[in-house]
mmCIF file of C-alpha atoms in Angstrom:
data_model
loop_
_atom_site.group_PDB
_atom_site.id
_atom_site.type_symbol
_atom_site.label_atom_id
_atom_site.label_comp_id
_atom_site.label_asym_id
_atom_site.label_seq_id
_atom_site.Cartn_x
_atom_site.Cartn_y
_atom_site.Cartn_z
ATOM 1 C CA GLU A 212 0.000 0.000 0.000
ATOM 2 C CA ILE A 213 1.305 3.430 -0.947
ATOM 3 C CA VAL A 214 1.509 5.849 1.963
ATOM 4 C CA LEU A 215 1.066 9.565 1.325
ATOM 5 C CA THR A 216 2.517 12.037 3.830
ATOM 6 C CA GLN A 217 1.275 15.613 3.780
ATOM 7 C CA SER A 218 3.084 18.537 5.312
ATOM 8 C CA PRO A 219 2.561 20.727 7.129
ATOM 9 C CA ALA A 220 -0.472 19.306 8.912
ATOM 10 C CA THR A 221 -1.685 22.811 9.714
ATOM 11 C CA LEU A 222 -0.772 26.102 8.116
ATOM 12 C CA SER A 223 -1.784 29.513 9.463
ATOM 13 C CA VAL A 224 -1.857 32.130 6.724
ATOM 14 C CA SER A 225 -3.323 35.533 5.945
ATOM 15 C CA PRO A 226 -5.602 36.248 2.975
ATOM 16 C CA GLY A 227 -3.589 37.169 -0.087
ATOM 17 C CA GLU A 228 -0.586 35.059 0.858
ATOM 18 C CA ARG A 229 0.871 32.303 -1.306
ATOM 19 C CA VAL A 230 0.452 28.798 0.070
ATOM 20 C CA SER A 231 2.342 25.638 -0.823
ATOM 21 C CA LEU A 232 1.242 22.243 0.477
ATOM 22 C CA SER A 233 3.415 19.175 0.131
ATOM 23 C CA CYS A 234 2.491 15.536 -0.495
ATOM 24 C CA ARG A 235 5.158 12.854 -0.457
ATOM 25 C CA ALA A 236 4.561 9.265 -1.626
ATOM 26 C CA SER A 237 6.274 6.196 -0.167
ATOM 27 C CA GLN A 238 7.007 5.039 -3.715
ATOM 28 C CA SER A 239 6.579 6.516 -7.163
ATOM 29 C CA VAL A 240 3.010 7.238 -8.263
ATOM 30 C CA SER A 241 4.100 8.753 -11.576
ATOM 31 C CA SER A 242 1.643 11.643 -12.186
ATOM 32 C CA ASN A 243 -1.359 9.736 -10.835
ATOM 33 C CA LEU A 244 -2.121 12.111 -8.011
ATOM 34 C CA ALA A 245 -5.147 14.247 -7.188
ATOM 35 C CA TRP A 246 -5.877 17.035 -4.728
ATOM 36 C CA TYR A 247 -9.200 17.646 -2.975
ATOM 37 C CA GLN A 248 -10.539 20.488 -0.864
ATOM 38 C CA GLN A 249 -12.935 19.918 2.009
ATOM 39 C CA LYS A 250 -14.712 22.690 3.878
ATOM 40 C CA PRO A 251 -16.426 22.085 7.233
ATOM 41 C CA GLY A 252 -19.690 20.214 6.873
ATOM 42 C CA GLN A 253 -19.198 19.647 3.153
ATOM 43 C CA ALA A 254 -18.113 16.792 0.929
ATOM 44 C CA PRO A 255 -14.657 17.086 -0.602
ATOM 45 C CA ARG A 256 -14.316 18.431 -4.124
ATOM 46 C CA LEU A 257 -11.755 17.666 -6.778
ATOM 47 C CA LEU A 258 -9.246 20.448 -7.415
ATOM 48 C CA ILE A 259 -6.414 18.857 -9.385
ATOM 49 C CA TYR A 260 -5.946 15.524 -11.123
ATOM 50 C CA ASP A 261 -3.044 13.927 -12.956
ATOM 51 C CA ALA A 262 -0.807 16.004 -10.656
ATOM 52 C CA SER A 263 -1.275 19.286 -12.501
ATOM 53 C CA THR A 264 -4.606 19.450 -14.364
ATOM 54 C CA ARG A 265 -7.236 21.673 -12.817
ATOM 55 C CA ALA A 266 -10.705 20.165 -12.568
ATOM 56 C CA THR A 267 -13.659 21.885 -14.208
ATOM 57 C CA GLY A 268 -14.520 25.196 -12.589
ATOM 58 C CA ILE A 269 -11.444 25.405 -10.368
ATOM 59 C CA PRO A 270 -9.909 28.892 -10.237
ATOM 60 C CA ALA A 271 -6.517 29.460 -11.815
ATOM 61 C CA ARG A 272 -4.998 30.412 -8.430
ATOM 62 C CA PHE A 273 -4.867 26.670 -7.698
ATOM 63 C CA SER A 274 -2.010 24.788 -9.333
ATOM 64 C CA GLY A 275 -0.407 21.400 -8.898
ATOM 65 C CA SER A 276 3.082 20.219 -9.684
ATOM 66 C CA GLY A 277 5.392 17.264 -9.213
ATOM 67 C CA SER A 278 5.781 13.666 -10.270
ATOM 68 C CA GLY A 279 7.156 10.464 -8.856
ATOM 69 C CA THR A 280 7.165 10.892 -5.087
ATOM 70 C CA GLU A 281 7.070 14.668 -4.517
ATOM 71 C CA PHE A 282 4.026 16.831 -5.191
ATOM 72 C CA THR A 283 2.919 20.358 -4.375
ATOM 73 C CA LEU A 284 -0.416 22.140 -4.348
ATOM 74 C CA THR A 285 0.020 25.902 -4.615
ATOM 75 C CA ILE A 286 -2.582 28.573 -4.002
ATOM 76 C CA SER A 287 -1.152 31.742 -5.487
ATOM 77 C CA SER A 288 -3.170 34.248 -3.452
ATOM 78 C CA LEU A 289 -5.302 32.823 -0.692
ATOM 79 C CA GLN A 290 -8.936 33.902 -0.686
ATOM 80 C CA SER A 291 -11.277 33.718 2.306
ATOM 81 C CA GLU A 292 -13.135 30.796 0.732
ATOM 82 C CA ASP A 293 -9.909 28.769 0.495
ATOM 83 C CA PHE A 294 -9.609 28.124 4.226
ATOM 84 C CA ALA A 295 -10.218 24.379 4.323
ATOM 85 C CA VAL A 296 -8.563 20.992 4.604
ATOM 86 C CA TYR A 297 -6.701 19.699 1.578
ATOM 87 C CA TYR A 298 -6.067 16.041 0.787
ATOM 88 C CA CYS A 299 -3.843 14.378 -1.774
ATOM 89 C CA GLN A 300 -4.758 10.975 -3.209
ATOM 90 C CA GLN A 301 -2.807 8.518 -5.354
ATOM 91 C CA TYR A 302 -4.255 6.264 -8.025
ATOM 92 C CA ASN A 303 -1.141 4.798 -9.579
ATOM 93 C CA ASN A 304 -1.071 1.507 -7.707
ATOM 94 C CA TRP A 305 -4.453 0.301 -6.510
ATOM 95 C CA PRO A 306 -6.392 -1.155 -4.887
ATOM 96 C CA PRO A 307 -6.253 0.298 -2.429
ATOM 97 C CA LEU A 308 -6.544 3.928 -3.387
ATOM 98 C CA THR A 309 -4.917 5.971 -0.643
ATOM 99 C CA PHE A 310 -5.180 9.494 0.722
ATOM 100 C CA GLY A 311 -2.774 11.669 2.624
ATOM 101 C CA GLY A 312 -3.664 12.635 6.154
ATOM 102 C CA GLY A 313 -4.789 16.113 5.171
ATOM 103 C CA ALA A 314 -3.463 19.639 5.583
ATOM 104 C CA LYS A 315 -5.549 22.307 7.259
ATOM 105 C CA VAL A 316 -5.192 25.876 6.043
ATOM 106 C CA GLU A 317 -6.451 28.224 8.734
ATOM 107 C CA ILE A 318 -6.690 31.968 9.170
ATOM 108 C CA LYS A 319 -3.686 33.599 10.817
ATOM 109 C CA GLU B 164 -26.021 17.898 -14.408
ATOM 110 C CA VAL B 165 -24.231 15.022 -12.698
ATOM 111 C CA GLN B 166 -25.643 14.309 -9.243
ATOM 112 C CA LEU B 167 -25.044 11.683 -6.591
ATOM 113 C CA VAL B 168 -27.773 11.824 -3.966
ATOM 114 C CA GLN B 169 -27.274 9.690 -0.891
ATOM 115 C CA SER B 170 -29.807 8.311 1.552
ATOM 116 C CA GLY B 171 -30.395 9.970 4.896
ATOM 117 C CA ALA B 172 -28.656 9.680 8.228
ATOM 118 C CA GLU B 173 -28.965 6.453 10.183
ATOM 119 C CA VAL B 174 -28.806 5.635 13.868
ATOM 120 C CA LYS B 175 -27.993 2.028 14.592
ATOM 121 C CA GLN B 176 -27.356 -0.101 17.652
ATOM 122 C CA PRO B 177 -24.163 -2.120 18.021
ATOM 123 C CA GLY B 178 -24.389 -5.394 16.151
ATOM 124 C CA GLU B 179 -26.885 -4.120 13.615
ATOM 125 C CA ALA B 180 -26.338 -3.827 9.869
ATOM 126 C CA VAL B 181 -26.912 -0.804 7.640
ATOM 127 C CA THR B 182 -27.467 -0.350 3.934
ATOM 128 C CA MET B 183 -27.128 3.096 2.394
ATOM 129 C CA SER B 184 -27.814 4.181 -1.151
ATOM 130 C CA CYS B 185 -26.388 6.542 -3.751
ATOM 131 C CA LYS B 186 -28.718 7.590 -6.572
ATOM 132 C CA ALA B 187 -26.816 8.709 -9.675
ATOM 133 C CA SER B 188 -28.237 10.948 -12.380
ATOM 134 C CA GLY B 189 -27.126 13.181 -15.220
ATOM 135 C CA TYR B 190 -24.822 10.676 -16.929
ATOM 136 C CA THR B 191 -24.695 7.112 -18.207
ATOM 137 C CA PHE B 192 -24.533 5.100 -14.991
ATOM 138 C CA THR B 193 -22.801 2.073 -16.475
ATOM 139 C CA ASN B 194 -19.918 4.073 -17.937
ATOM 140 C CA TYR B 195 -18.332 5.210 -14.671
ATOM 141 C CA TRP B 196 -17.120 3.338 -11.613
ATOM 142 C CA ILE B 197 -18.713 4.246 -8.279
ATOM 143 C CA GLY B 198 -16.703 4.122 -5.076
ATOM 144 C CA TRP B 199 -17.261 4.647 -1.365
ATOM 145 C CA VAL B 200 -15.149 6.700 1.049
ATOM 146 C CA ARG B 201 -15.324 6.740 4.844
ATOM 147 C CA GLN B 202 -14.585 9.700 7.073
ATOM 148 C CA MET B 203 -14.613 9.113 10.800
ATOM 149 C CA PRO B 204 -15.357 12.113 13.057
ATOM 150 C CA GLY B 205 -12.537 14.658 12.855
ATOM 151 C CA LYS B 206 -10.409 12.320 10.719
ATOM 152 C CA GLY B 207 -9.251 11.937 7.135
ATOM 153 C CA LEU B 208 -10.565 10.110 4.108
ATOM 154 C CA GLU B 209 -10.399 6.324 3.622
ATOM 155 C CA TRP B 210 -11.225 4.541 0.396
ATOM 156 C CA MET B 211 -13.434 1.519 0.969
ATOM 157 C CA GLY B 212 -14.087 -0.032 -2.401
ATOM 158 C CA ILE B 213 -15.423 0.334 -5.897
ATOM 159 C CA ILE B 214 -17.959 -1.151 -8.258
ATOM 160 C CA ASN B 215 -18.231 -1.127 -12.020
ATOM 161 C CA PRO B 216 -21.992 -0.704 -12.507
ATOM 162 C CA GLY B 217 -21.684 -2.112 -16.001
ATOM 163 C CA ASP B 218 -20.733 -5.611 -14.884
ATOM 164 C CA SER B 219 -20.926 -5.357 -11.051
ATOM 165 C CA ASP B 220 -17.232 -6.142 -10.702
ATOM 166 C CA THR B 221 -16.114 -4.998 -7.249
ATOM 167 C CA ARG B 222 -12.821 -4.323 -5.503
ATOM 168 C CA TYR B 223 -12.354 -3.672 -1.802
ATOM 169 C CA SER B 224 -9.723 -2.117 0.385
ATOM 170 C CA PRO B 225 -8.146 -4.774 2.644
ATOM 171 C CA THR B 226 -9.271 -2.632 5.595
ATOM 172 C CA PHE B 227 -12.917 -3.171 4.706
ATOM 173 C CA GLN B 228 -12.864 -6.536 2.913
ATOM 174 C CA GLY B 229 -15.331 -8.881 4.551
ATOM 175 C CA ARG B 230 -17.057 -6.130 6.525
ATOM 176 C CA VAL B 231 -18.834 -4.329 3.706
ATOM 177 C CA SER B 232 -20.549 -5.178 0.457
ATOM 178 C CA ILE B 233 -20.956 -2.864 -2.519
ATOM 179 C CA SER B 234 -23.635 -3.405 -5.135
ATOM 180 C CA ALA B 235 -25.372 -1.523 -7.916
ATOM 181 C CA ASP B 236 -28.753 -1.630 -9.643
ATOM 182 C CA LYS B 237 -28.608 -0.514 -13.254
ATOM 183 C CA SER B 238 -32.363 -0.183 -13.564
ATOM 184 C CA SER B 239 -32.530 2.456 -10.830
ATOM 185 C CA THR B 240 -28.990 3.854 -11.365
ATOM 186 C CA THR B 241 -28.323 3.381 -7.673
ATOM 187 C CA ALA B 242 -25.284 2.062 -5.851
ATOM 188 C CA TYR B 243 -25.405 0.578 -2.375
ATOM 189 C CA LEU B 244 -23.048 0.103 0.543
ATOM 190 C CA GLN B 245 -23.934 -2.525 3.115
ATOM 191 C CA TRP B 246 -22.039 -2.699 6.405
ATOM 192 C CA ASN B 247 -22.721 -6.048 7.975
ATOM 193 C CA THR B 248 -22.040 -5.602 11.697
ATOM 194 C CA LEU B 249 -21.671 -2.170 13.232
ATOM 195 C CA TRP B 250 -19.909 -1.262 16.455
ATOM 196 C CA ALA B 251 -19.640 2.108 18.232
ATOM 197 C CA PRO B 252 -16.222 2.990 16.704
ATOM 198 C CA ASP B 253 -17.765 2.599 13.238
ATOM 199 C CA THR B 254 -19.633 5.908 13.569
ATOM 200 C CA ALA B 255 -18.680 7.840 10.453
ATOM 201 C CA MET B 256 -19.723 9.790 7.400
ATOM 202 C CA PHE B 257 -19.807 7.761 4.204
ATOM 203 C CA TYR B 258 -19.498 9.341 0.768
ATOM 204 C CA CYS B 259 -20.200 7.804 -2.601
ATOM 205 C CA VAL B 260 -17.985 9.050 -5.392
ATOM 206 C CA ARG B 261 -17.894 8.851 -9.156
ATOM 207 C CA HIS B 262 -14.555 8.006 -10.643
ATOM 208 C CA ARG B 263 -13.272 10.111 -13.483
ATOM 209 C CA HIS B 264 -13.578 7.953 -16.594
ATOM 210 C CA GLY B 265 -11.081 5.118 -16.361
ATOM 211 C CA SER B 266 -9.262 6.851 -13.510
ATOM 212 C CA GLY B 267 -8.770 6.367 -9.821
ATOM 213 C CA SER B 268 -9.597 9.983 -9.002
ATOM 214 C CA PHE B 269 -13.092 11.156 -8.115
ATOM 215 C CA ASP B 270 -14.845 13.950 -9.982
ATOM 216 C CA TYR B 271 -18.202 13.928 -8.185
ATOM 217 C CA TRP B 272 -19.116 13.290 -4.578
ATOM 218 C CA GLY B 273 -22.413 12.580 -2.880
ATOM 219 C CA GLN B 274 -23.457 14.759 0.039
ATOM 220 C CA GLY B 275 -22.632 11.989 2.524
ATOM 221 C CA THR B 276 -24.584 9.672 4.813
ATOM 222 C CA LEU B 277 -23.869 9.896 8.527
ATOM 223 C CA VAL B 278 -24.103 6.590 10.367
ATOM 224 C CA THR B 279 -24.159 6.847 14.143
ATOM 225 C CA VAL B 280 -23.728 3.662 16.153
ATOM 226 C CA SER B 281 -24.944 3.998 19.690
ATOM 227 C CA SER B 282 -26.700 1.911 22.285
#
């Protein structure tokens, strides 16, 4: 089973700041990695798939990069609606599909 | 518009079983895999398993193998998750998800079904 480690677990930032979230895989997942955003009381939603492709309707301030074992989700200028928990997920070697533990972006 | 609408919250006693549903609409049901994801209170996401509604082929996470059963009814475009024996630590939110075509990522999520296990 591929283990995904996200860091930091919690990030305190101010609106307008640039945010970078890391996801590290225990073995190569090629570019088969997705990012999801979950706000309190809501289901997650897909932000990025195939490591760097934005899902339909996702603002351009969200971008994904990386391949192999190291991945990054970047939010170029944090908006108030972006405070949430972010999860990475691999789909290179499955079953099982696996998620990272999540990274919470909170208001500073 | 693609929609996954899940059945309502359940309260169960320890030892009971639960079956929840996920009604799909807005696309060809048999063309996309449906999966299930668990989220325990205050915790992260766990993939449980998947079904191909076209041929009912299923795959399960080792964590959930033998404890849950996933099925699908093409005539009603509905997927189901059955949990055979519930205990108090099993209290969780369960989401159904649609896989992106031929992919392991999920492009649509249901609103979730909360299952509370309490005596």
